[in-house]
Coordinates of C-alpha atoms in Angstrom, one line a residue:
R225 CA 29.8 -213.3 -125.0
W226 CA 28.9 -212.9 -121.4
L227 CA 30.6 -209.5 -120.7
P228 CA 29.1 -207.7 -123.7
T229 CA 25.7 -209.0 -122.6
V230 CA 26.2 -207.7 -119.1
L231 CA 27.4 -204.3 -120.4
A232 CA 24.4 -204.0 -122.8
A233 CA 22.0 -204.9 -120.0
A234 CA 23.6 -202.4 -117.6
E235 CA 23.3 -199.6 -120.2
D236 CA 19.9 -200.8 -121.5
V237 CA 21.2 -200.7 -125.1
L238 CA 20.6 -203.0 -128.1
L239 CA 22.9 -205.9 -128.5
I240 CA 22.8 -208.3 -131.4
N241 CA 24.6 -211.6 -130.8
V242 CA 25.7 -214.1 -133.5
A243 CA 26.6 -217.6 -132.4
L244 CA 28.0 -220.2 -134.8
G245 CA 28.1 -223.9 -134.6
L246 CA 29.4 -226.3 -137.2
D247 CA 26.3 -226.0 -139.4
T248 CA 23.9 -224.0 -137.3
F249 CA 23.7 -220.4 -136.2
V250 CA 21.7 -218.1 -134.0
V251 CA 21.3 -214.4 -134.6
Q252 CA 19.6 -212.9 -131.5
R253 CA 18.8 -209.4 -130.3
H254 CA 18.9 -209.1 -126.5
G255 CA 16.1 -207.6 -124.6
C256 CA 16.2 -203.8 -123.9
R257 CA 13.9 -200.9 -123.0
G258 CA 11.5 -203.2 -121.1
N259 CA 10.5 -205.4 -124.0
G260 CA 10.8 -208.5 -121.9
L261 CA 13.0 -210.4 -124.4
G262 CA 15.8 -212.6 -123.1
C263 CA 19.5 -212.6 -123.8
Y264 CA 21.6 -215.4 -125.1
F265 CA 22.0 -216.8 -121.6
C266 CA 18.4 -216.7 -120.5
S267 CA 17.8 -220.2 -121.7
D268 CA 20.9 -221.6 -119.9
V269 CA 20.7 -223.3 -116.5
A270 CA 24.5 -223.1 -115.9
A271 CA 26.9 -220.2 -115.6
P272 CA 29.0 -219.6 -118.7
G273 CA 32.5 -221.1 -118.7
D274 CA 35.5 -221.8 -120.9
S275 CA 34.0 -223.3 -124.1
T276 CA 37.4 -224.4 -125.4
R277 CA 38.7 -226.4 -122.4
D278 CA 38.4 -230.2 -122.4
R279 CA 36.3 -230.3 -125.7
T280 CA 37.0 -231.7 -129.1
L281 CA 37.5 -229.2 -131.9
D282 CA 34.0 -229.5 -133.2
Q283 CA 32.5 -229.0 -129.7
Q284 CA 34.5 -225.8 -129.2
C285 CA 32.3 -223.7 -131.6
T286 CA 35.5 -222.8 -133.4
V287 CA 34.9 -224.8 -136.6
S288 CA 32.0 -223.9 -138.9
R289 CA 31.1 -224.4 -142.6
P290 CA 32.5 -221.7 -144.9
G291 CA 29.2 -220.0 -145.8
L292 CA 27.9 -219.9 -142.2
A293 CA 29.5 -216.8 -140.8
P294 CA 28.7 -214.6 -143.8
A295 CA 25.1 -215.7 -143.9
A296 CA 24.6 -215.2 -140.1
G297 CA 26.5 -211.9 -140.2
A298 CA 24.3 -210.6 -143.0
L299 CA 21.1 -211.5 -141.1
A300 CA 22.5 -209.7 -138.0
V301 CA 23.1 -206.5 -140.1
E302 CA 19.6 -206.8 -141.7
L303 CA 18.0 -207.2 -138.2
L304 CA 19.9 -204.1 -137.0
V305 CA 18.8 -202.0 -139.9
A306 CA 15.2 -203.1 -139.6
L307 CA 15.2 -202.3 -135.9
R308 CA 16.6 -198.9 -136.6
H309 CA 13.6 -198.2 -138.8
H310 CA 11.1 -199.1 -136.1
R311 CA 9.9 -196.3 -133.8
L312 CA 10.9 -198.3 -130.7
R313 CA 14.2 -199.3 -132.2
G314 CA 15.8 -202.0 -130.0
G315 CA 12.8 -202.0 -127.7
A316 CA 10.4 -203.2 -130.5
P317 CA 8.5 -206.3 -129.6
A318 CA 9.4 -209.6 -131.2
D319 CA 7.5 -210.8 -134.3
D320 CA 6.5 -214.4 -134.8
A321 CA 7.0 -216.0 -138.2
V322 CA 4.3 -215.5 -140.8
R323 CA 3.7 -216.9 -144.2
V324 CA 5.5 -215.1 -147.0
S325 CA 2.1 -214.4 -148.6
E326 CA 0.9 -212.4 -145.5
R327 CA 1.0 -208.7 -145.5
L328 CA 3.4 -207.2 -142.9
P329 CA 2.3 -204.4 -140.5
A330 CA 2.9 -200.9 -141.8
D331 CA 5.5 -200.2 -139.0
R332 CA 7.7 -202.9 -140.4
P333 CA 9.0 -201.3 -143.6
L334 CA 12.0 -203.6 -143.9
G335 CA 10.3 -206.8 -142.6
L336 CA 9.7 -208.8 -139.5
L337 CA 11.5 -208.0 -136.3
P338 CA 12.2 -211.4 -134.7
H339 CA 13.8 -212.0 -131.4
A340 CA 16.1 -214.6 -132.9
V341 CA 16.8 -216.3 -136.1
R342 CA 18.1 -219.9 -135.7
G343 CA 19.5 -221.3 -138.9
F344 CA 20.2 -224.9 -140.0
L345 CA 22.5 -225.0 -143.0
T346 CA 22.0 -228.8 -143.5
H347 CA 18.3 -228.1 -144.2
Y348 CA 18.6 -224.6 -145.6
A349 CA 16.0 -223.6 -143.0
T350 CA 15.4 -221.0 -140.3
V351 CA 13.1 -220.7 -137.4
L352 CA 12.2 -217.6 -135.4
P353 CA 12.1 -218.5 -131.7
T354 CA 11.4 -216.0 -128.9
T355 CA 12.8 -216.4 -125.4
R356 CA 11.5 -214.3 -122.5
A357 CA 13.8 -212.8 -120.0
F358 CA 14.7 -215.2 -117.2
D359 CA 14.7 -213.6 -113.8
R360 CA 17.6 -215.8 -112.7
C361 CA 19.8 -215.3 -115.8
T362 CA 23.5 -215.3 -115.2
A363 CA 24.0 -212.3 -117.5
C364 CA 21.0 -210.0 -117.6
S365 CA 19.1 -210.6 -114.4
A366 CA 18.7 -207.7 -112.0
P367 CA 21.2 -209.0 -109.3
V368 CA 23.9 -209.6 -111.9
V369 CA 23.5 -206.2 -113.5
A370 CA 23.4 -204.5 -110.1
A371 CA 26.6 -206.3 -109.0
F372 CA 28.3 -205.2 -112.2
R373 CA 27.2 -201.6 -111.8
E374 CA 28.4 -201.5 -108.2
R375 CA 31.7 -203.4 -108.5
G376 CA 32.7 -203.1 -112.2
A377 CA 36.0 -204.7 -113.1
A378 CA 36.3 -206.4 -109.6
F379 CA 33.1 -208.2 -110.3
V380 CA 34.3 -209.4 -113.7
R381 CA 37.5 -210.6 -112.1
D382 CA 35.5 -212.6 -109.5
V383 CA 33.4 -214.2 -112.2
A384 CA 36.4 -215.1 -114.3
A385 CA 38.0 -216.8 -111.3
D386 CA 34.8 -218.6 -110.3
P387 CA 31.8 -218.7 -112.7
A388 CA 29.7 -220.3 -109.9
V389 CA 29.6 -216.8 -108.4
L390 CA 27.0 -216.0 -111.1
E391 CA 24.8 -219.0 -110.2
R392 CA 24.7 -218.0 -106.6
L393 CA 24.2 -214.3 -107.2
S394 CA 21.4 -214.8 -109.8
G395 CA 19.5 -217.3 -107.7
L396 CA 20.1 -220.1 -110.3
A397 CA 22.0 -222.2 -107.7
A398 CA 19.0 -222.1 -105.3
L399 CA 16.7 -223.0 -108.2
K400 CA 18.8 -226.0 -109.2
E401 CA 19.0 -227.1 -105.6
S402 CA 15.2 -226.9 -105.2
V403 CA 14.7 -229.0 -108.3
D404 CA 17.2 -231.5 -107.1
D405 CA 15.4 -231.7 -103.7
A406 CA 12.0 -232.1 -105.4
A407 CA 13.4 -234.9 -107.6
A408 CA 14.9 -236.6 -104.5
D409 CA 11.6 -236.4 -102.7
D410 CA 9.9 -238.0 -105.7
W411 CA 12.3 -240.9 -105.7
A412 CA 12.1 -241.3 -101.9
G413 CA 8.5 -242.2 -102.0
G414 CA 7.3 -245.5 -100.4
E415 CA 6.7 -248.8 -102.0
D416 CA 3.0 -248.0 -102.1
D417 CA 3.4 -245.5 -104.9
D418 CA 1.7 -246.3 -108.1
F419 CA 3.6 -246.1 -111.4

């Protein structure tokens, strides 16, 4: 999932990602053409790694309920077609959820254009969250995309060998360190602190 995200960010093209859990899914379009939308990794605070190592089968995201993949795949196709009918295509802004009884804007002939659709099969429900692009994202941030453009396959090999490269390059490692330092300062307060 990481490499297609970096490739799409480097080329500034639309990418629609589908992620499946046991009974949940996410269909998400990644930001492009300056629309400020985040990618799949923008809400993570850790570099991507091997999701199958040292995890039980249900934690590996390899087992899902039988109807989940077709439902999520169908939503991904519908989102793609709806985006292709908007004048900004993949650069269209994200729509928030509206009541079914509300009239849709004229430039949405095939329906809303959400950033993401998160589905919960157990409740037969979906929500439409929007995530803004994170300037320290380990996949679509400017330093990561620049390193990929400059170094190509060598950069990908370095990341595969040590995913922490992404945290250092994107600035996420420094952010985590500053949070840890702030937390340590809070706990180091004197006995006079009021709780």
